[in-house]
Amino acid sequence: MGGVDDKSLTENSAATNRTSLWGGRFAGGPSEALARLSVSVQFDWRLAPYDIAGSRAHARVLAGAGLLTPDELGRMLAALDDLEAACASGEFRPTVEDEDVHTALERGLLERLGTLGGKLRAGRSRNDQVATDLRLYLRDHARGVAARLIELADALADQAGAHVDTPAPGMTHLQHAQPVTFGHWLLAHVHPLLRDLDRLRDWDARTSVSPLGSGALAGSSLPLDPAGVAKELGFARPAANSMDAVADRDFVAEFLFITALIGVHLSRLGEEVVLWTSQEFGWVELDDAFATGSSIMPQKKNADIAELARGKSGRLVGGLMSVLTMLKGLPMAYDRDMQEDKEPAFDAVDTLELLLPALAGMIATMTVRVERLAAATPVGYSLATEVADWLVRKGVPFREAHEVTGKLVALCAVRECELDEVSDEDLTLVSPHLDPSVRDVLSVRSALAGRTTPGSTGPGPVADQLVSVNEQLADWRQWAAEVVVPR
Ligand code: ARG
């Protein structure tokens, strides 16, 4: 569906002559200032397909209640189909005289059906409509976000598969700590994404509640069928409390928490790529198609995608804050404040739909400089823990083993040598427990090969981890492809 240019809608606002849903008791039209403040159609227009799906279900309910004849229902459904097609093609567009998406679509229906179009509003309010539309929109787009997350996870997992036994200097505090495999490191970025997918599905189950039938807040005196409507719109059940149904925006806040956390995960990945591609690290080279240059420094190759991932986490976190703050202190049931829920929610979806494919492409096409990683891995006495563990296996208490290894490191610093370059005499000088056979554990390969417990960084457990990750991603692909609003 074509977007709506905010400016074209908010400029030339004719405060009079509006297509209003509520003018009956008012002597005149709204002031220009109120109309400008109130209008939301420039951003809520994207809810149109979901609003029309709700209208179809509601029309059937009215017919079931004897409030529309079978002939009227037929004409109503045909007009809704026609309106939907006209919205999709851009032939029908909202104008600034339409306060919101619901107003615009009622106008479209009246244009097609005359007075019959006015029958659809019975038993329904914009309050239950907008809550329904937003649930449908977000449930639908949660699948889209999930699909893009899976593509990024796939790219990371594929790179991990190519580097199951590539050594890398594992870090804590951004200081060399212990050798790890680069595959393990890349998979450490996949697990947060798997948890994000889990959160989306978990959220979706709680969001699968239909507000339609709740009306403005008190339900309806007309014989509606909220359970039937819920089913038709792909919801698990109708709302249990009509006031809660129109007042609840937990589903927006929760969605925004998930997208904020996704933003944080992408930001952390982005920061690492910025480091990895720096001259100082030089572990990764980005494909030209996923890097940018400088307008003044011809030699530059920048990781802008990674930086934008880091930067966009700000607006994702901000969206959550704005909705939580907006909701705080709202009295039951619907309040107009809640119109402010949409832009942060839409922005979160748009941001992730834009960012995730770029990140996935960047990761999929990056070249890992294995030789640079290998050279960096033993730097900084990263095998010291191997010495301590070797002593522990000889029966030395870890406290003492730690002390002894510390002395060995101090000696290496004085001698300006690596751990495995210490002479036999120096070894015994540091501790009688040390002998030349300690050199057997002083290689990155042996350190990594010794990590065999499930979940650890050795090539064996990483290969197992990869199998499991790929199986999980295959399951997630099915969930992401689910259709939310059946037709
Ligand atoms: N545009 C409104 C919103 O997004 C629709 C509901 C308006 N309801 C009302 N009673 N004014 O919240």
Short mmCIF file of N, CA, C and O in Angstrom, two decimals, residues 56-110:
data_model
loop_
_atom_site.label_atom_id
_atom_site.label_comp_id
_atom_site.label_asym_id
_atom_site.label_seq_id
_atom_site.Cartn_x
_atom_site.Cartn_y
_atom_site.Cartn_z
N ARG A 56 -14.82 -6.63 7.31
CA ARG A 56 -15.43 -7.82 6.69
C ARG A 56 -16.05 -8.71 7.77
O ARG A 56 -17.18 -9.15 7.65
N ALA A 57 -15.25 -8.97 8.82
CA ALA A 57 -15.72 -9.84 9.90
C ALA A 57 -16.94 -9.21 10.58
O ALA A 57 -17.92 -9.89 10.89
N HIS A 58 -16.88 -7.89 10.77
CA HIS A 58 -17.98 -7.21 11.45
C HIS A 58 -19.25 -7.22 10.60
O HIS A 58 -20.36 -7.41 11.12
N ALA A 59 -19.09 -7.08 9.29
CA ALA A 59 -20.25 -7.11 8.39
C ALA A 59 -20.95 -8.47 8.49
O ALA A 59 -22.18 -8.55 8.55
N ARG A 60 -20.17 -9.53 8.56
CA ARG A 60 -20.77 -10.86 8.66
C ARG A 60 -21.52 -11.01 9.97
O ARG A 60 -22.58 -11.63 10.02
N VAL A 61 -20.95 -10.43 11.03
CA VAL A 61 -21.62 -10.50 12.33
C VAL A 61 -22.96 -9.75 12.27
O VAL A 61 -23.98 -10.24 12.78
N LEU A 62 -22.94 -8.57 11.66
CA LEU A 62 -24.19 -7.80 11.56
C LEU A 62 -25.24 -8.60 10.76
O LEU A 62 -26.43 -8.60 11.11
N ALA A 63 -24.80 -9.27 9.71
CA ALA A 63 -25.73 -10.08 8.92
C ALA A 63 -26.25 -11.24 9.76
O ALA A 63 -27.46 -11.54 9.76
N GLY A 64 -25.37 -11.87 10.51
CA GLY A 64 -25.76 -12.98 11.39
C GLY A 64 -26.78 -12.53 12.43
O GLY A 64 -27.67 -13.30 12.83
N ALA A 65 -26.71 -11.26 12.82
CA ALA A 65 -27.62 -10.72 13.83
C ALA A 65 -28.89 -10.17 13.17
O ALA A 65 -29.74 -9.59 13.86
N GLY A 66 -29.02 -10.35 11.88
CA GLY A 66 -30.20 -9.86 11.17
C GLY A 66 -30.18 -8.36 10.93
O GLY A 66 -31.20 -7.78 10.58
N LEU A 67 -29.04 -7.72 11.11
CA LEU A 67 -28.97 -6.26 10.95
C LEU A 67 -28.56 -5.87 9.53
O LEU A 67 -28.58 -4.69 9.17
N LEU A 68 -28.13 -6.83 8.75
CA LEU A 68 -27.90 -6.64 7.31
C LEU A 68 -28.60 -7.80 6.60
O LEU A 68 -28.49 -8.95 7.07
N THR A 69 -29.30 -7.53 5.49
CA THR A 69 -29.90 -8.64 4.73
C THR A 69 -28.77 -9.36 3.98
O THR A 69 -27.69 -8.77 3.78
N PRO A 70 -29.02 -10.59 3.53
CA PRO A 70 -27.98 -11.29 2.75
C PRO A 70 -27.53 -10.46 1.54
O PRO A 70 -26.35 -10.43 1.22
N ASP A 71 -28.48 -9.78 0.91
CA ASP A 71 -28.12 -8.95 -0.25
C ASP A 71 -27.22 -7.78 0.18
O ASP A 71 -26.22 -7.49 -0.48
N GLU A 72 -27.56 -7.16 1.30
CA GLU A 72 -26.75 -6.03 1.79
C GLU A 72 -25.35 -6.51 2.16
O GLU A 72 -24.34 -5.83 1.89
N LEU A 73 -25.29 -7.70 2.78
CA LEU A 73 -23.97 -8.25 3.14
C LEU A 73 -23.13 -8.46 1.89
O LEU A 73 -21.95 -8.10 1.85
N GLY A 74 -23.75 -9.03 0.86
CA GLY A 74 -23.04 -9.28 -0.39
C GLY A 74 -22.48 -7.98 -0.96
O GLY A 74 -21.31 -7.91 -1.37
N ARG A 75 -23.31 -6.93 -0.97
CA ARG A 75 -22.86 -5.65 -1.51
C ARG A 75 -21.78 -5.03 -0.63
O ARG A 75 -20.81 -4.44 -1.13
N MET A 76 -21.94 -5.20 0.68
CA MET A 76 -20.96 -4.65 1.62
C MET A 76 -19.59 -5.32 1.41
O MET A 76 -18.55 -4.65 1.34
N LEU A 77 -19.60 -6.66 1.30
CA LEU A 77 -18.32 -7.37 1.13
C LEU A 77 -17.67 -7.03 -0.20
O LEU A 77 -16.44 -6.86 -0.29
N ALA A 78 -18.50 -6.91 -1.23
CA ALA A 78 -17.95 -6.55 -2.56
C ALA A 78 -17.32 -5.16 -2.50
O ALA A 78 -16.24 -4.92 -3.06
N ALA A 79 -18.01 -4.23 -1.80
CA ALA A 79 -17.47 -2.86 -1.70
C ALA A 79 -16.17 -2.86 -0.90
O ALA A 79 -15.23 -2.12 -1.24
N LEU A 80 -16.10 -3.69 0.13
CA LEU A 80 -14.86 -3.75 0.93
C LEU A 80 -13.72 -4.31 0.09
O LEU A 80 -12.58 -3.82 0.17
N ASP A 81 -14.03 -5.33 -0.72
CA ASP A 81 -12.99 -5.89 -1.62
C ASP A 81 -12.50 -4.82 -2.58
O ASP A 81 -11.30 -4.66 -2.81
N ASP A 82 -13.45 -4.09 -3.13
CA ASP A 82 -13.12 -3.05 -4.11
C ASP A 82 -12.29 -1.94 -3.45
O ASP A 82 -11.29 -1.48 -4.01
N LEU A 83 -12.69 -1.58 -2.24
CA LEU A 83 -11.98 -0.53 -1.51
C LEU A 83 -10.55 -1.00 -1.18
O LEU A 83 -9.58 -0.24 -1.30
N GLU A 84 -10.45 -2.27 -0.80
CA GLU A 84 -9.12 -2.81 -0.46
C GLU A 84 -8.20 -2.74 -1.68
O GLU A 84 -7.03 -2.32 -1.58
N ALA A 85 -8.75 -3.14 -2.84
CA ALA A 85 -7.94 -3.09 -4.07
C ALA A 85 -7.56 -1.64 -4.40
O ALA A 85 -6.43 -1.37 -4.80
N ALA A 86 -8.51 -0.73 -4.21
CA ALA A 86 -8.24 0.68 -4.51
C ALA A 86 -7.20 1.27 -3.57
O ALA A 86 -6.38 2.10 -3.97
N CYS A 87 -7.22 0.81 -2.32
CA CYS A 87 -6.19 1.26 -1.36
C CYS A 87 -4.83 0.72 -1.78
O CYS A 87 -3.83 1.44 -1.76
N ALA A 88 -4.80 -0.56 -2.16
CA ALA A 88 -3.54 -1.21 -2.50
C ALA A 88 -2.92 -0.57 -3.74
O ALA A 88 -1.70 -0.40 -3.83
N SER A 89 -3.76 -0.20 -4.69
CA SER A 89 -3.23 0.38 -5.94
C SER A 89 -2.90 1.86 -5.78
O SER A 89 -2.26 2.45 -6.63
N GLY A 90 -3.41 2.46 -4.69
CA GLY A 90 -3.18 3.89 -4.50
C GLY A 90 -4.26 4.74 -5.14
O GLY A 90 -4.24 5.96 -5.08
N GLU A 91 -5.23 4.06 -5.74
CA GLU A 91 -6.33 4.78 -6.41
C GLU A 91 -7.18 5.49 -5.34
O GLU A 91 -7.65 6.60 -5.56
N PHE A 92 -7.40 4.85 -4.22
CA PHE A 92 -8.08 5.50 -3.10
C PHE A 92 -7.03 5.93 -2.08
O PHE A 92 -6.24 5.10 -1.61
N ARG A 93 -7.04 7.22 -1.77
CA ARG A 93 -6.06 7.74 -0.82
C ARG A 93 -6.76 8.59 0.23
O ARG A 93 -7.77 9.21 -0.05
N PRO A 94 -6.20 8.62 1.43
CA PRO A 94 -6.80 9.48 2.44
C PRO A 94 -6.52 10.94 2.11
O PRO A 94 -5.54 11.24 1.44
N THR A 95 -7.35 11.81 2.59
CA THR A 95 -7.09 13.25 2.47
C THR A 95 -7.00 13.80 3.89
O THR A 95 -7.33 13.11 4.85
N VAL A 96 -6.57 15.03 3.99
CA VAL A 96 -6.41 15.62 5.31
C VAL A 96 -7.76 15.82 6.00
O VAL A 96 -7.84 15.96 7.20
N GLU A 97 -8.82 15.78 5.22
CA GLU A 97 -10.14 15.89 5.84
C GLU A 97 -10.52 14.60 6.58
O GLU A 97 -11.44 14.60 7.38
N ASP A 98 -9.81 13.51 6.28
CA ASP A 98 -10.06 12.26 7.01
C ASP A 98 -9.20 12.29 8.26
O ASP A 98 -7.98 12.24 8.18
N GLU A 99 -9.84 12.31 9.42
CA GLU A 99 -9.07 12.41 10.66
C GLU A 99 -8.11 11.23 10.82
O GLU A 99 -6.95 11.39 11.17
N ASP A 100 -8.64 10.04 10.56
CA ASP A 100 -7.78 8.86 10.73
C ASP A 100 -8.17 7.79 9.72
O ASP A 100 -9.06 7.99 8.89
N VAL A 101 -7.50 6.66 9.78
CA VAL A 101 -7.70 5.57 8.82
C VAL A 101 -9.16 5.10 8.82
O VAL A 101 -9.73 4.80 7.77
N HIS A 102 -9.76 5.09 10.00
CA HIS A 102 -11.14 4.59 10.09
C HIS A 102 -12.10 5.54 9.37
O HIS A 102 -13.01 5.10 8.68
N THR A 103 -11.83 6.85 9.54
CA THR A 103 -12.66 7.87 8.89
C THR A 103 -12.50 7.77 7.37
O THR A 103 -13.48 7.81 6.62
N ALA A 104 -11.27 7.64 6.93
CA ALA A 104 -11.01 7.58 5.49
C ALA A 104 -11.71 6.37 4.87
O ALA A 104 -12.33 6.48 3.81
N LEU A 105 -11.63 5.24 5.55
CA LEU A 105 -12.22 4.02 4.97
C LEU A 105 -13.75 4.08 4.99
O LEU A 105 -14.40 3.57 4.07
N GLU A 106 -14.32 4.75 6.00
CA GLU A 106 -15.78 4.90 5.99
C GLU A 106 -16.21 5.76 4.80
O GLU A 106 -17.20 5.49 4.14
N ARG A 107 -15.40 6.79 4.55
CA ARG A 107 -15.69 7.63 3.38
C ARG A 107 -15.65 6.79 2.10
O ARG A 107 -16.53 6.88 1.24
N GLY A 108 -14.62 5.94 2.01
CA GLY A 108 -14.48 5.08 0.82
C GLY A 108 -15.69 4.17 0.66
O GLY A 108 -16.16 3.91 -0.45
N LEU A 109 -16.21 3.69 1.78
CA LEU A 109 -17.36 2.79 1.75
C LEU A 109 -18.63 3.55 1.35
O LEU A 109 -19.43 3.05 0.55
N LEU A 110 -18.78 4.74 1.92
CA LEU A 110 -19.95 5.57 1.58
C LEU A 110 -19.94 5.93 0.10
O LEU A 110 -20.97 5.93 -0.56
#
